[in-house]
XYZ file of C-alpha atoms in Angstrom:
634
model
C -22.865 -5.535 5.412
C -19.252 -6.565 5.726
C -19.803 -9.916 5.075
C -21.572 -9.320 1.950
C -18.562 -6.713 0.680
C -16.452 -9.517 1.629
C -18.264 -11.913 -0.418
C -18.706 -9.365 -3.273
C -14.994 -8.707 -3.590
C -13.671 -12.334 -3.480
C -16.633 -13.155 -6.717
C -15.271 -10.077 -8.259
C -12.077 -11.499 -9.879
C -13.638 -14.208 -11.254
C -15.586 -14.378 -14.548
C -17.980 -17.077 -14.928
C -19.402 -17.761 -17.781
C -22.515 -19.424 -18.816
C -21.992 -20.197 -22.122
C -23.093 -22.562 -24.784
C -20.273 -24.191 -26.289
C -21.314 -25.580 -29.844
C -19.166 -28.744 -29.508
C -18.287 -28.471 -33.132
C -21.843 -28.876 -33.927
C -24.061 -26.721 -36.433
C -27.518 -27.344 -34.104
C -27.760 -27.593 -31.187
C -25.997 -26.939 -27.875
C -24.024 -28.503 -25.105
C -24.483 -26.038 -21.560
C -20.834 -25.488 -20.536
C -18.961 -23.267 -17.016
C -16.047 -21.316 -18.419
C -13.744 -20.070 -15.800
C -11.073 -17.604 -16.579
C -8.190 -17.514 -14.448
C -6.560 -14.065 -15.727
C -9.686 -12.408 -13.741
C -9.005 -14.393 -10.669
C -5.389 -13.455 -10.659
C -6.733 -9.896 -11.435
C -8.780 -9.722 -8.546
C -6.449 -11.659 -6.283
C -3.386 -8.927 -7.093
C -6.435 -5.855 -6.770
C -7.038 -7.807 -2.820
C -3.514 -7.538 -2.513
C -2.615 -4.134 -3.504
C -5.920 -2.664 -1.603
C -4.367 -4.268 1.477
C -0.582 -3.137 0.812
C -2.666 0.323 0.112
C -4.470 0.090 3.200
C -0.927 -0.620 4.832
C 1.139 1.608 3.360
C -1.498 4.653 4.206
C -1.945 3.692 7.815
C 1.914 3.631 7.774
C 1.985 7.226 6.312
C -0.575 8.445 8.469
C 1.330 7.050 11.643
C 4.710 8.793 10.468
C 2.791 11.886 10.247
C 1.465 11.357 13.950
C 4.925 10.947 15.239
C 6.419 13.901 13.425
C 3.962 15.648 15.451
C 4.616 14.286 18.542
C 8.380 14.975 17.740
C 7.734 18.135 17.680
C 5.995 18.439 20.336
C 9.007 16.495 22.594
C 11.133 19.300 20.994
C 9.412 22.084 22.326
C 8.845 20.121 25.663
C 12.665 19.930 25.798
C 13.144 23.307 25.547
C 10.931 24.381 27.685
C 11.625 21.718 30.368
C 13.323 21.449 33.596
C 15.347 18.468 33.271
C 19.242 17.929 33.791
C 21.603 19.442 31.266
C 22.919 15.072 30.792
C 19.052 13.992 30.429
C 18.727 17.077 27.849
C 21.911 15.747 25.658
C 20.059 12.167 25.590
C 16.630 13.103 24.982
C 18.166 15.422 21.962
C 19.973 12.688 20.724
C 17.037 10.204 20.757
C 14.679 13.026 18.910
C 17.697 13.017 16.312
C 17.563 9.701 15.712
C 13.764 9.570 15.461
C 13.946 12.163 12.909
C 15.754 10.116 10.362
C 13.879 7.400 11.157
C 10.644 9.250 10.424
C 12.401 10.461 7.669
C 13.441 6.576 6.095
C 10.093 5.335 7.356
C 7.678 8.040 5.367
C 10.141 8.092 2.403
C 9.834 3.746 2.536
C 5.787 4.191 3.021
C 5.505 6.716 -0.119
C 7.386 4.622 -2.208
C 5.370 0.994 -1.377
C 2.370 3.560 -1.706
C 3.378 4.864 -5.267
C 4.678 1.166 -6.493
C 0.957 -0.525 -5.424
C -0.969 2.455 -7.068
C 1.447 1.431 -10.274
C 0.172 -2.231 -9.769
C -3.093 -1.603 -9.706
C -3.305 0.937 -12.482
C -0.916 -0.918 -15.061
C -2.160 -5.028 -14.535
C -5.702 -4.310 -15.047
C -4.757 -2.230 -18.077
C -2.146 -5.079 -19.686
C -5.398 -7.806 -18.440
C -7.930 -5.651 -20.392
C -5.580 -4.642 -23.664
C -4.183 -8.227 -23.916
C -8.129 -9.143 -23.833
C -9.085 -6.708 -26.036
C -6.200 -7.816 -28.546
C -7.486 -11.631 -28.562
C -11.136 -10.946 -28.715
C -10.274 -8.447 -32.001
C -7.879 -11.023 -33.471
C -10.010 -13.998 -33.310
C -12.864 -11.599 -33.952
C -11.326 -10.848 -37.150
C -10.428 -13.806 -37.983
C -14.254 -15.167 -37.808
C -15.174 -11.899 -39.817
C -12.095 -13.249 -42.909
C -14.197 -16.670 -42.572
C -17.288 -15.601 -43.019
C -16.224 -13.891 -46.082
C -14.166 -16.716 -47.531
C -17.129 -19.122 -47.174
C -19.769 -16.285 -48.296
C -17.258 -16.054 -51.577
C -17.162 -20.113 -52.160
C -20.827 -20.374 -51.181
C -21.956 -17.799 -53.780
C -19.385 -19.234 -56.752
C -21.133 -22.855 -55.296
C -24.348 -21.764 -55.979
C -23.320 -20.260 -59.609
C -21.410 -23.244 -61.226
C -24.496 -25.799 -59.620
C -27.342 -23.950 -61.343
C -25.234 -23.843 -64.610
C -24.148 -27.430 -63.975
C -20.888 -26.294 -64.318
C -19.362 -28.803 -61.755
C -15.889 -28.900 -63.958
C -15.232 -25.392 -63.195
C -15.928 -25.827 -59.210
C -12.216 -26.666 -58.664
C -11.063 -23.457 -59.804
C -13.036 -21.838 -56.233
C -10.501 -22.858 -53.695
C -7.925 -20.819 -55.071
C -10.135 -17.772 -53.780
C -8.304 -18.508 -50.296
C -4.697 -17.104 -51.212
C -5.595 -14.237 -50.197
C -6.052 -14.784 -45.959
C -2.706 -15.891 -44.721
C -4.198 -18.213 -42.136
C -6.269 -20.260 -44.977
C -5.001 -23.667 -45.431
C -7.448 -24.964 -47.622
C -10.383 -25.198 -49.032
C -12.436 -28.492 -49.729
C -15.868 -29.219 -51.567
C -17.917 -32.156 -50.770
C -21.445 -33.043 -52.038
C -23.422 -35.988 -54.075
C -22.562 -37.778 -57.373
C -23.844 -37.673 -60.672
C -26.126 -40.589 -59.942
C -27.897 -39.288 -56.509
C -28.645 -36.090 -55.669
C -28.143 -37.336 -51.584
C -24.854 -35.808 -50.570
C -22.472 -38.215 -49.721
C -19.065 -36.276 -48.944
C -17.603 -36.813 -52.565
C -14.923 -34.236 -53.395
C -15.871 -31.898 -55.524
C -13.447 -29.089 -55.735
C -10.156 -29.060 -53.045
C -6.603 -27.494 -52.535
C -5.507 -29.913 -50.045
C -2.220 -30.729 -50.317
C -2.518 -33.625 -48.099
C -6.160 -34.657 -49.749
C -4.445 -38.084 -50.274
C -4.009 -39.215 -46.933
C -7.963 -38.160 -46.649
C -9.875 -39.996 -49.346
C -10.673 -43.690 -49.967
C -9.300 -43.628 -53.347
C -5.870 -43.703 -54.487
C -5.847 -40.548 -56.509
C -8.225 -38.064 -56.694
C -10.793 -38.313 -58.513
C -13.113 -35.067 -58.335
C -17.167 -36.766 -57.663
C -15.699 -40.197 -56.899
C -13.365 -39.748 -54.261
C -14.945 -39.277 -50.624
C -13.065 -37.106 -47.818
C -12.865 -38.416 -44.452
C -11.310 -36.354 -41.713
C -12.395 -34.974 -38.312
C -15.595 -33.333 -39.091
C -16.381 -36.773 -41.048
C -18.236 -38.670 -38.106
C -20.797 -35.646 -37.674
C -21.832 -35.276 -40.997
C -24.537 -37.595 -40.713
C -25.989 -35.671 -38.112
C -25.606 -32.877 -39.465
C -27.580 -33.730 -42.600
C -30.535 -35.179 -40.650
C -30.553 -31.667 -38.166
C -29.998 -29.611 -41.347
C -33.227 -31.606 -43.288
C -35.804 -31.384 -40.612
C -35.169 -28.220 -39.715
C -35.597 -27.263 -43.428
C -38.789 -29.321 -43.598
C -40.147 -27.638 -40.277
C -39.530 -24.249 -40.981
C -40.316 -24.262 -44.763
C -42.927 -27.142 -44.671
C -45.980 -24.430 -45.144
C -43.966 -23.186 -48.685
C -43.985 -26.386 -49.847
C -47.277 -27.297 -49.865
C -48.262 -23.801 -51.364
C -45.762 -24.773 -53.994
C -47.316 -28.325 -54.400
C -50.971 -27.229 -54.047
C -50.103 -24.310 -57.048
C -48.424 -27.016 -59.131
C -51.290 -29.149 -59.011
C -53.963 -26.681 -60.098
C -51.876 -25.605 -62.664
C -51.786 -29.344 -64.155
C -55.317 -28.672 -63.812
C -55.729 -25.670 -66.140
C -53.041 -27.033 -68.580
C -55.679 -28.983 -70.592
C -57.758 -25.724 -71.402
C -56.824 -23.190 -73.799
C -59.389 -20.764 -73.097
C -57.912 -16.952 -72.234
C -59.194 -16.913 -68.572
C -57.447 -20.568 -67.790
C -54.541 -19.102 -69.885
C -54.289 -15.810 -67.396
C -55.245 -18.006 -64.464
C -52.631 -20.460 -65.435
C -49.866 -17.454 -65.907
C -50.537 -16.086 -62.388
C -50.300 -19.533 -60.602
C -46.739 -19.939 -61.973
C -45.950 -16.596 -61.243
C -46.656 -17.040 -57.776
C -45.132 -20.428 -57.839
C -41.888 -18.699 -58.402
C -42.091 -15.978 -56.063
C -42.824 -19.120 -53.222
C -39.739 -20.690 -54.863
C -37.764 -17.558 -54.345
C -38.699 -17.041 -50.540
C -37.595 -21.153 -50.561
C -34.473 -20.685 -51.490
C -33.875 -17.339 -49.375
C -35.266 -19.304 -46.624
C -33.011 -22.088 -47.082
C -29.909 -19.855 -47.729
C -30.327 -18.266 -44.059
C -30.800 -21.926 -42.618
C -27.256 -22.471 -44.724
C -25.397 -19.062 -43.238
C -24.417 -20.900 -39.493
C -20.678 -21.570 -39.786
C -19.874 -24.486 -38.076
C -16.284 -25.817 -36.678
C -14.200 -28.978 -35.519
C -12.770 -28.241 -33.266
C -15.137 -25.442 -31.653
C -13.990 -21.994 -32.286
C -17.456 -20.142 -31.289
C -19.328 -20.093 -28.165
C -22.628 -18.206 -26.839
C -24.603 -19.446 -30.048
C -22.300 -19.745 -32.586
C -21.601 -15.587 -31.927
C -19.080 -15.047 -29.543
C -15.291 -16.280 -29.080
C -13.804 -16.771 -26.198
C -10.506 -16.051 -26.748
C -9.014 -16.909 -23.452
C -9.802 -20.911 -24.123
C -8.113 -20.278 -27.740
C -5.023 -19.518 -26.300
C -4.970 -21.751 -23.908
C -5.845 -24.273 -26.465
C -2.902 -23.232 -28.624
C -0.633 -23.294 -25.520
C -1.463 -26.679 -24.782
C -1.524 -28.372 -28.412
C 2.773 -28.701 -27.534
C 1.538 -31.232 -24.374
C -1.331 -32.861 -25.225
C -1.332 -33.097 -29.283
C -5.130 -32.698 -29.042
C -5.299 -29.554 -30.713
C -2.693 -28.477 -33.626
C -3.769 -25.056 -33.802
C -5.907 -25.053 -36.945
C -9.721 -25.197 -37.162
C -12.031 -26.565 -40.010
C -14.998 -24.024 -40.561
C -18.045 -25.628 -42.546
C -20.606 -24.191 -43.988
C -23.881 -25.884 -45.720
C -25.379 -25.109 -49.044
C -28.855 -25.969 -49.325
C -31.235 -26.023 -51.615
C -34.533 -27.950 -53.571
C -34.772 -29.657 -56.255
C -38.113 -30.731 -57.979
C -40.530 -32.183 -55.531
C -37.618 -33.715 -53.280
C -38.024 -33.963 -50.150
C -33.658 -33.484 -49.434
C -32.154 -30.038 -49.020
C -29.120 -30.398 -47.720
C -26.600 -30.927 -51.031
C -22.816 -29.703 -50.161
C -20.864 -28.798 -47.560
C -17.894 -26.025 -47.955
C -14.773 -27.015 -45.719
C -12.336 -24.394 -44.537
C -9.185 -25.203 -42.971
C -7.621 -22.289 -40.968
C -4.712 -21.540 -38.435
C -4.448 -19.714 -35.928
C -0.710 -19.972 -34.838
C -0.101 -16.398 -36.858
C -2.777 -14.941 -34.109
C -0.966 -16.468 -31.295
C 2.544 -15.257 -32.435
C 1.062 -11.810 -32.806
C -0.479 -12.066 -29.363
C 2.495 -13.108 -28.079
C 4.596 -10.484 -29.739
C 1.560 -7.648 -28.369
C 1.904 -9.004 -24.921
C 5.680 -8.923 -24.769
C 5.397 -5.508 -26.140
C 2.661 -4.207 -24.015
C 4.464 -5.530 -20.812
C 7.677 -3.669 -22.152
C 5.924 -0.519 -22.548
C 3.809 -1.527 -19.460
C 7.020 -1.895 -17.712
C 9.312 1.216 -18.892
C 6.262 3.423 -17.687
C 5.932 1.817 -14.612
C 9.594 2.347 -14.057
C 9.730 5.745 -14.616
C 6.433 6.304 -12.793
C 8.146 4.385 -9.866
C 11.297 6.247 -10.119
C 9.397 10.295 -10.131
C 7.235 8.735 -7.286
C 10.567 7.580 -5.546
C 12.201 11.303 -6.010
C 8.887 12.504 -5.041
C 8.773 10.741 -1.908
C 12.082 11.607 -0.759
C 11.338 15.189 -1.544
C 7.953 15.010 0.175
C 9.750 13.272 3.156
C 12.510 15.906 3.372
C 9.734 18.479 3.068
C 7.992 16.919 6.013
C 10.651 15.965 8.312
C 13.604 18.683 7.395
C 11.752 21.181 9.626
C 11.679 18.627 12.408
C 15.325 17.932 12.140
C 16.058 21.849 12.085
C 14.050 22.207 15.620
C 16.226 19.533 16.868
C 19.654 20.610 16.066
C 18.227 24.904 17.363
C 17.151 22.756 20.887
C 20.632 21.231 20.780
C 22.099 24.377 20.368
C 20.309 25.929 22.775
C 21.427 23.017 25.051
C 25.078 22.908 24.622
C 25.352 27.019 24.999
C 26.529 27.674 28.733
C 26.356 31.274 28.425
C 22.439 32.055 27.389
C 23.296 35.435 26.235
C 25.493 34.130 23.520
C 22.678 33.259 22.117
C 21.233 36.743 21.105
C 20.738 36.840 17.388
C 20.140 33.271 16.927
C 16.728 31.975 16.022
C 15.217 29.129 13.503
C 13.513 29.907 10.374
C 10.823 27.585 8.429
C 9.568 28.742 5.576
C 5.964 26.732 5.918
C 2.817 28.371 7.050
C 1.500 25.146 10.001
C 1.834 24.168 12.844
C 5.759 23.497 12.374
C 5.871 27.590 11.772
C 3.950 28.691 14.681
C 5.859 26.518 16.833
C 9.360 27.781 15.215
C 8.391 31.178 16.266
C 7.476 30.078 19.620
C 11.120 29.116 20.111
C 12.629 31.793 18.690
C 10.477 34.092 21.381
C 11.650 31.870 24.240
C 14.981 31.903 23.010
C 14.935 35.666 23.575
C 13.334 35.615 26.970
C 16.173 32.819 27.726
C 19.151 35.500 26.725
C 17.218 38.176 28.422
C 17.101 36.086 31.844
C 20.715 35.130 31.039
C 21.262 39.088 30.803
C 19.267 39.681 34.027
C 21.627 36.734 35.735
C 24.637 38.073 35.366
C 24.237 39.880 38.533
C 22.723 37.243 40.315
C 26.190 34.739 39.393
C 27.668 37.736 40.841
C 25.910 37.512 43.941
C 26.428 33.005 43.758
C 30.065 33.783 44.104
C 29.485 35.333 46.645
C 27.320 33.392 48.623
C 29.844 30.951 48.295
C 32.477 33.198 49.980
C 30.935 31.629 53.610
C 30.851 28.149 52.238
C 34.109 26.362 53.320
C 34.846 25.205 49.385
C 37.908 24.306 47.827
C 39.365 27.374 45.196
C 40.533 26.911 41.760
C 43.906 28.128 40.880
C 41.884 31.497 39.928
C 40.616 31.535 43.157
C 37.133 30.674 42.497
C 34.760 28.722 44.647
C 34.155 25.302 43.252
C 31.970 22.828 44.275
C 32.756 21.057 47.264
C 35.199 21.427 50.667
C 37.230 19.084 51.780
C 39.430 19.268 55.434
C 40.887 16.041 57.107
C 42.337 16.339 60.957
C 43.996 13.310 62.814
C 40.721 12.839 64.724
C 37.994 13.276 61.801
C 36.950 14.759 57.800
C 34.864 17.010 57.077
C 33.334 17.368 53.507
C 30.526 19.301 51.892
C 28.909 19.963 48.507
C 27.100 23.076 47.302
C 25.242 24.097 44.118
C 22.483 26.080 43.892
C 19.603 24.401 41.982
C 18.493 28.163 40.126
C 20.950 31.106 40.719
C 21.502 31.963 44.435
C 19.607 30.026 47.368
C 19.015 30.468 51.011
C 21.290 27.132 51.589
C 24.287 26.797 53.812
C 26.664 24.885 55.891
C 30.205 26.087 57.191
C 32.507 24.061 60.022
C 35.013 26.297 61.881
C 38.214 25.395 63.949
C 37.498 27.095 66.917
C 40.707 26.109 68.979
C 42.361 22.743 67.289
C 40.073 20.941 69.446
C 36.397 21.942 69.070
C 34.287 22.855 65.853
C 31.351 24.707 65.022
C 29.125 22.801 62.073
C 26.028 24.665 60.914
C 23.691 23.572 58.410
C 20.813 25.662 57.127
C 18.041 25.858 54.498
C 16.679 29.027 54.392
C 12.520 28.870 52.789
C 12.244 30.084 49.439
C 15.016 30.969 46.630
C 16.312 33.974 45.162
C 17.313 37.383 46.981
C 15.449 37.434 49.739
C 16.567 34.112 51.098
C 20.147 34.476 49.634
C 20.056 37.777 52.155
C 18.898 36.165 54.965
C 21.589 33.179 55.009
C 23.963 35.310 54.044
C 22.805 37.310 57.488
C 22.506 33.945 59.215
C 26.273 32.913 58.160
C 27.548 36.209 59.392
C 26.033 35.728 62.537
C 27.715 32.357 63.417
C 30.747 33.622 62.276
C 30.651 36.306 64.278
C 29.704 34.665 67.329
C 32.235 32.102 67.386
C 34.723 34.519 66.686
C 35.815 34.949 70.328
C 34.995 31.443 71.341
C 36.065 30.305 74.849
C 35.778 26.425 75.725
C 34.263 27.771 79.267
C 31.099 27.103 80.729
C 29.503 29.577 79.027
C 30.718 28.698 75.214
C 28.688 25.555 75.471
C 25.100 27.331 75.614
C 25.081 27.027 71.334
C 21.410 27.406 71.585
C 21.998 31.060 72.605
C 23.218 31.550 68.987
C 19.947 30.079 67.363
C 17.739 32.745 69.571
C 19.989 35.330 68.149
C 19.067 34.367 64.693
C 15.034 33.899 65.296
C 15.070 37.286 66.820
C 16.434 38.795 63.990
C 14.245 36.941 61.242
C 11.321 37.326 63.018
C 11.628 40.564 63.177
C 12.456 40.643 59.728
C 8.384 40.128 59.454
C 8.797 38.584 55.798
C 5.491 36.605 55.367
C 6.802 32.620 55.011
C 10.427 33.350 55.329
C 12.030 31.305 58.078
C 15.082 29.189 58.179
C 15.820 25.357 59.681
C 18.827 24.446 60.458
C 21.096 22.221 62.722
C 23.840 23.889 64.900
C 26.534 22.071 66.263
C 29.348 22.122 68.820
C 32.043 19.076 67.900
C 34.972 17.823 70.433
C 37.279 16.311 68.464
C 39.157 14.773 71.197
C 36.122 13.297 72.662
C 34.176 12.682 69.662
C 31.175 14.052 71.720
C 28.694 16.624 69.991
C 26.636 19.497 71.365
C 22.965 20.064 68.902
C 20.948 22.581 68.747
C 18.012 22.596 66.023
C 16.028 24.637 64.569
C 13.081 22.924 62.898
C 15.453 20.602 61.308
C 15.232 17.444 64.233
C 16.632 14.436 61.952
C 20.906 13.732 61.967
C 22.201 10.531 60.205
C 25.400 9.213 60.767
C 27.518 6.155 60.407
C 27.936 3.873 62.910
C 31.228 2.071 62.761
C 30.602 -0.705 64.979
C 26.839 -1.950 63.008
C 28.556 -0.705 60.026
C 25.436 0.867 58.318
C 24.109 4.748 58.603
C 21.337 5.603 61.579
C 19.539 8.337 62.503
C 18.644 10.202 65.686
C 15.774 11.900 65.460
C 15.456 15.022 68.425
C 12.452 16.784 69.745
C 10.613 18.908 67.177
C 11.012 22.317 67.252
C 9.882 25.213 65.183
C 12.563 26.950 62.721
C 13.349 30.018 63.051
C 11.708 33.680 62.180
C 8.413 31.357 62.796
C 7.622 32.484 66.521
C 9.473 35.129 68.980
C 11.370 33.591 71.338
């Protein structure tokens, strides 16, 4: 099947025809292939706008896809849990994509609208330029016919007076068609009636550069021109086809005209009656002759050929090419000489054919006018085109504004639900599309997360409250307002200490604190309590009061060393606790500073990395595993 389309639409754009060119001939016909090239380019452009069409949707259709995947990235980002950085980027690339969908679907429409102008406006300047031709040189044929029906019928009138004086007054009759030339008369002399091409009526004014004489000299002089080397042919076709298609009225006519010699003798009333009938008949036969031979005569002829298909139809496309080439090759000078036959029979001759009507005709006024059409056609093709091209241009860009301006708006509402710290500033704000989709439904679904995202910014407040003071047990560095920040920093002769804290949502259950106990030793503790909110924010805070407090009256004796009794303090208590999955790990540590040895006690947490100076690279020790605590009783 798709090879046969494929087939079907490359044979479309090009008219062959199987015509019979007459060759300049009155009888008979020559088989010719005419190819015109105006449908080929026709059906080439059509191929080529179908494609850009086929492009040009697909590329609309793809814009259309992204702008919903847009906005789907837009309500992903929203609604995501990504860094507030990686927000600001992927906001800024959805930006960007939003003009380009916006460039690319306004770009699309407008290749779309400019190929649908193609398509519709060259196959309607192909077809009117056509039509123009065909009725021009259609016309023209029709003010030929009419000339040589005139000079045929004014012919016919002066020969059966024998009026042949008065024949030279016909040609004049052609003043009145602008593209006439002129008008010549050919046919026998006074002492044959045989024609033999002897002018007898013309308006030539260049008749002396045709005849054989050096005047004029109406019945002497004989023409010779172009058509001059088929007349002789055109005679013999012209007789037998007369004697074959009218042979059965002759002999009727003969075969009467002998039995009325026969009945001439006798005077008798019946032979008198008989012989009245026989010539009345004789002249009705003569009648349906000459009609006969006065429809042989109607086929217009040319040199060079102006007809095709029989003698019926023009092809005006090889006309104007003709005329467009006569500049180059001088083959063709843009006229035509039309001929027509008169015919008819005289006595018992057997000759019909007796003058031949020449009619010289231009058609360089039919080409200026087509040229003059075309120009105008493709000027009015043109304006409309342009101002079709121009409405579908605003069009487009309204369409793609349409299309993409709600995208755009959901962008710059996610970025300003990005770049707003406080959530609860928020309250109030919300995005409003006035379409009735997809874009709508989703607008509204934003606007109802924005309010859950200032109500939970509401609902924090307390919870910041209760950050700060989580980070009241974190050793962190203070701003000059006396707030918390991020990190702690303390340097002795003999080592640094530094930490970082930030709670991923709110408050956490994480924690780390190193003490001074006596300029020599410190207490480091590192926890991560399960779980985040409250209940584990309680339960470090409860852990971090606990170390504090037992370190508080730290000796270096014996008995200070035992750390571990610390961590059983802290298991009791969160086991007892008896919250289902809350426990904490952590690492607890005693630090000499002096001798740079450490004490560990762990908790479920069994992994410490540290640098070594000497390798120059981090390792790890890993210690025996142990449960964290709140897990198991002691």
């Amino acid at each position: 099947m798709r090879k046969t389309l494929l087939v079907w639409l490359f044979l479309l754009p090009a008219r062959f025809l199987w015509s019979r060119e007459t060759g300049g001939r009155l009888l008979g016909t020559a088989n010719g292939f005419v190819f015109d090239a105006s449908f080929f380019i026709l059906g080439g452009l059509l191929l080529f706008c179908a494609a850009g069409l086929v492009f040009a949707l697909r590329g609309i259709t793809l814009v259309i896809t992204e702008g919903a995947r847009v906005r789907l990235e837009a309500a992903a980002l929203l609604s995501g849990d990504v860094m507030p950085v990686e927000k600001k980027k992927r906001a800024a690339r959805l930006k960007r994509r939003g003009i380009g969908l916006y460039l690319k679907l306004a770009s699309f429409t407008i290749v779309l609208v400019f190929l649908v102008v193609i398509m519709v406006s060259t196959p309607l300047y192909i077809r009117m330029t056509v039509t123009q031709r065909q009725t021009l040189f259609e016309g023209l044929k029709e003010r030929v016919e009419v000339l040589l029906q005139g000079l045929d019928d004014g012919v016919r009138v002066y020969l059966a007076g024998g009026n042949l004086a008065d024949l030279d007054l016909l040609p004049r009759q052609i003043s009145a068609v602008s593209e006439a030339k002129y008008a010549t008369i050919t046919g026998y002399s006074s002492a044959t009636p045989i024609f033999d091409d002897l002018i007898l009526a013309t308006n030539d004014p260049d008749i002396l550069s045709k005849i054989d004489t050096p005047e004029l000299q109406l019945g002497i002089s004989r023409l010779t021109d172009a058509l001059s080397p088929r007349l002789e042919r055109i005679a013999a076709e012209l007789n037998t086809r007369a004697r074959a298609e009218t042979g059965g009225l002759i002999a009727s006519i003969a075969e009467l005209n002998r039995q009325a010699s026969a009945l001439a003798p006798y005077g008798d009333e019946m032979s008198r009656d008989r012989l009245r009938n026989i010539h009345l008949t004789i002249g009705a036969l003569e009648t349906r002759l000459d009609n006969w031979l006065n429809e042989i005569s109607r086929e217009i002829g040319s040199e060079p050929a102006y007809f095709s298909e029989g003698m019926t139809g023009i092809d005006s496309e090889r006309l104007v090419r003709a005329g467009r080439d006569q500049s180059r090759t001088g083959a063709f000078n843009g006229t035509f000489i039309f001929y027509r036959p008169i015919m008819y029979r005289q006595g018992d001759e057997d000759y019909y054919f007796r003058c031949l009507i020449r009619l010289e005709m231009t058609i360089e006024p039919i080409l200026t006018q087509i040229a003059e059409g075309q120009r105008g056609l493709l000027t009015m093709i043109l304006l409309v085109a342009g101002i079709a091209q121009i409405i579908g241009a605003i069009g487009a860009l309204i369409l793609s504004t349409w299309i993409i301006r709600p995208v755009r708006k959901l962008v710059a509402f996610v970025e300003l639900i990005r770049d707003t710290e406080d959530k609860s500033k928020l309250k109030g704000a919300e995005i409003r599309l006035n379409s009735r989709d997809e874009l709508a439904v989703l607008g509204n679904t934003i606007n109802d997360m924005t309010a859950g995202l200032v109500r939970a910014a509401e609902a924090s407040r307390d919870l910041t409250i209760g950050k700060e003071v989580q980070k009241k047990f974190i050793p962190l560095e203070t701003d000059k307002d006396g707030n918390k920040l991020s990190s702690g920093f303390k340097d002795i002769p003999t080592a640094q200490f530094y930490g970082y804290y930030e709670g991923a949502k709110g408050i956490s259950g994480d924690y780390f604190d190193y003490i001074d106990l006596d300029d020599r030793y410190y207490a480091i503790i590192k926890c991560d309590v399960a779980g985040k909110g409250v209940p584990a924010a309680l339960i470090m805070i409860q852990v971090a009061t606990m170390f504090l407090n037992h370190f508080k009256n730290w000796t270096s004796i014996e008995e200070g060393q035992h750390i571990e009794k610390l961590v059983y303090q802290i298991n009791d208590f969160i086991e007892a606790l008896g919250f289902e999955g809350r426990f904490a790990a952590f690492t607890l540590c005693l630090f000499d500073s002096r001798t740079g040895l450490l004490r560990f006690c762990n908790a479920g947490d069994n992994i410490i990395h540290y640098y070594d100076k000497s390798d120059k690279r981090m390792k790890s020790v890993r210690f025996r595993e142990t449960p964290a605590v709140g897990v198991l009783p002691n």
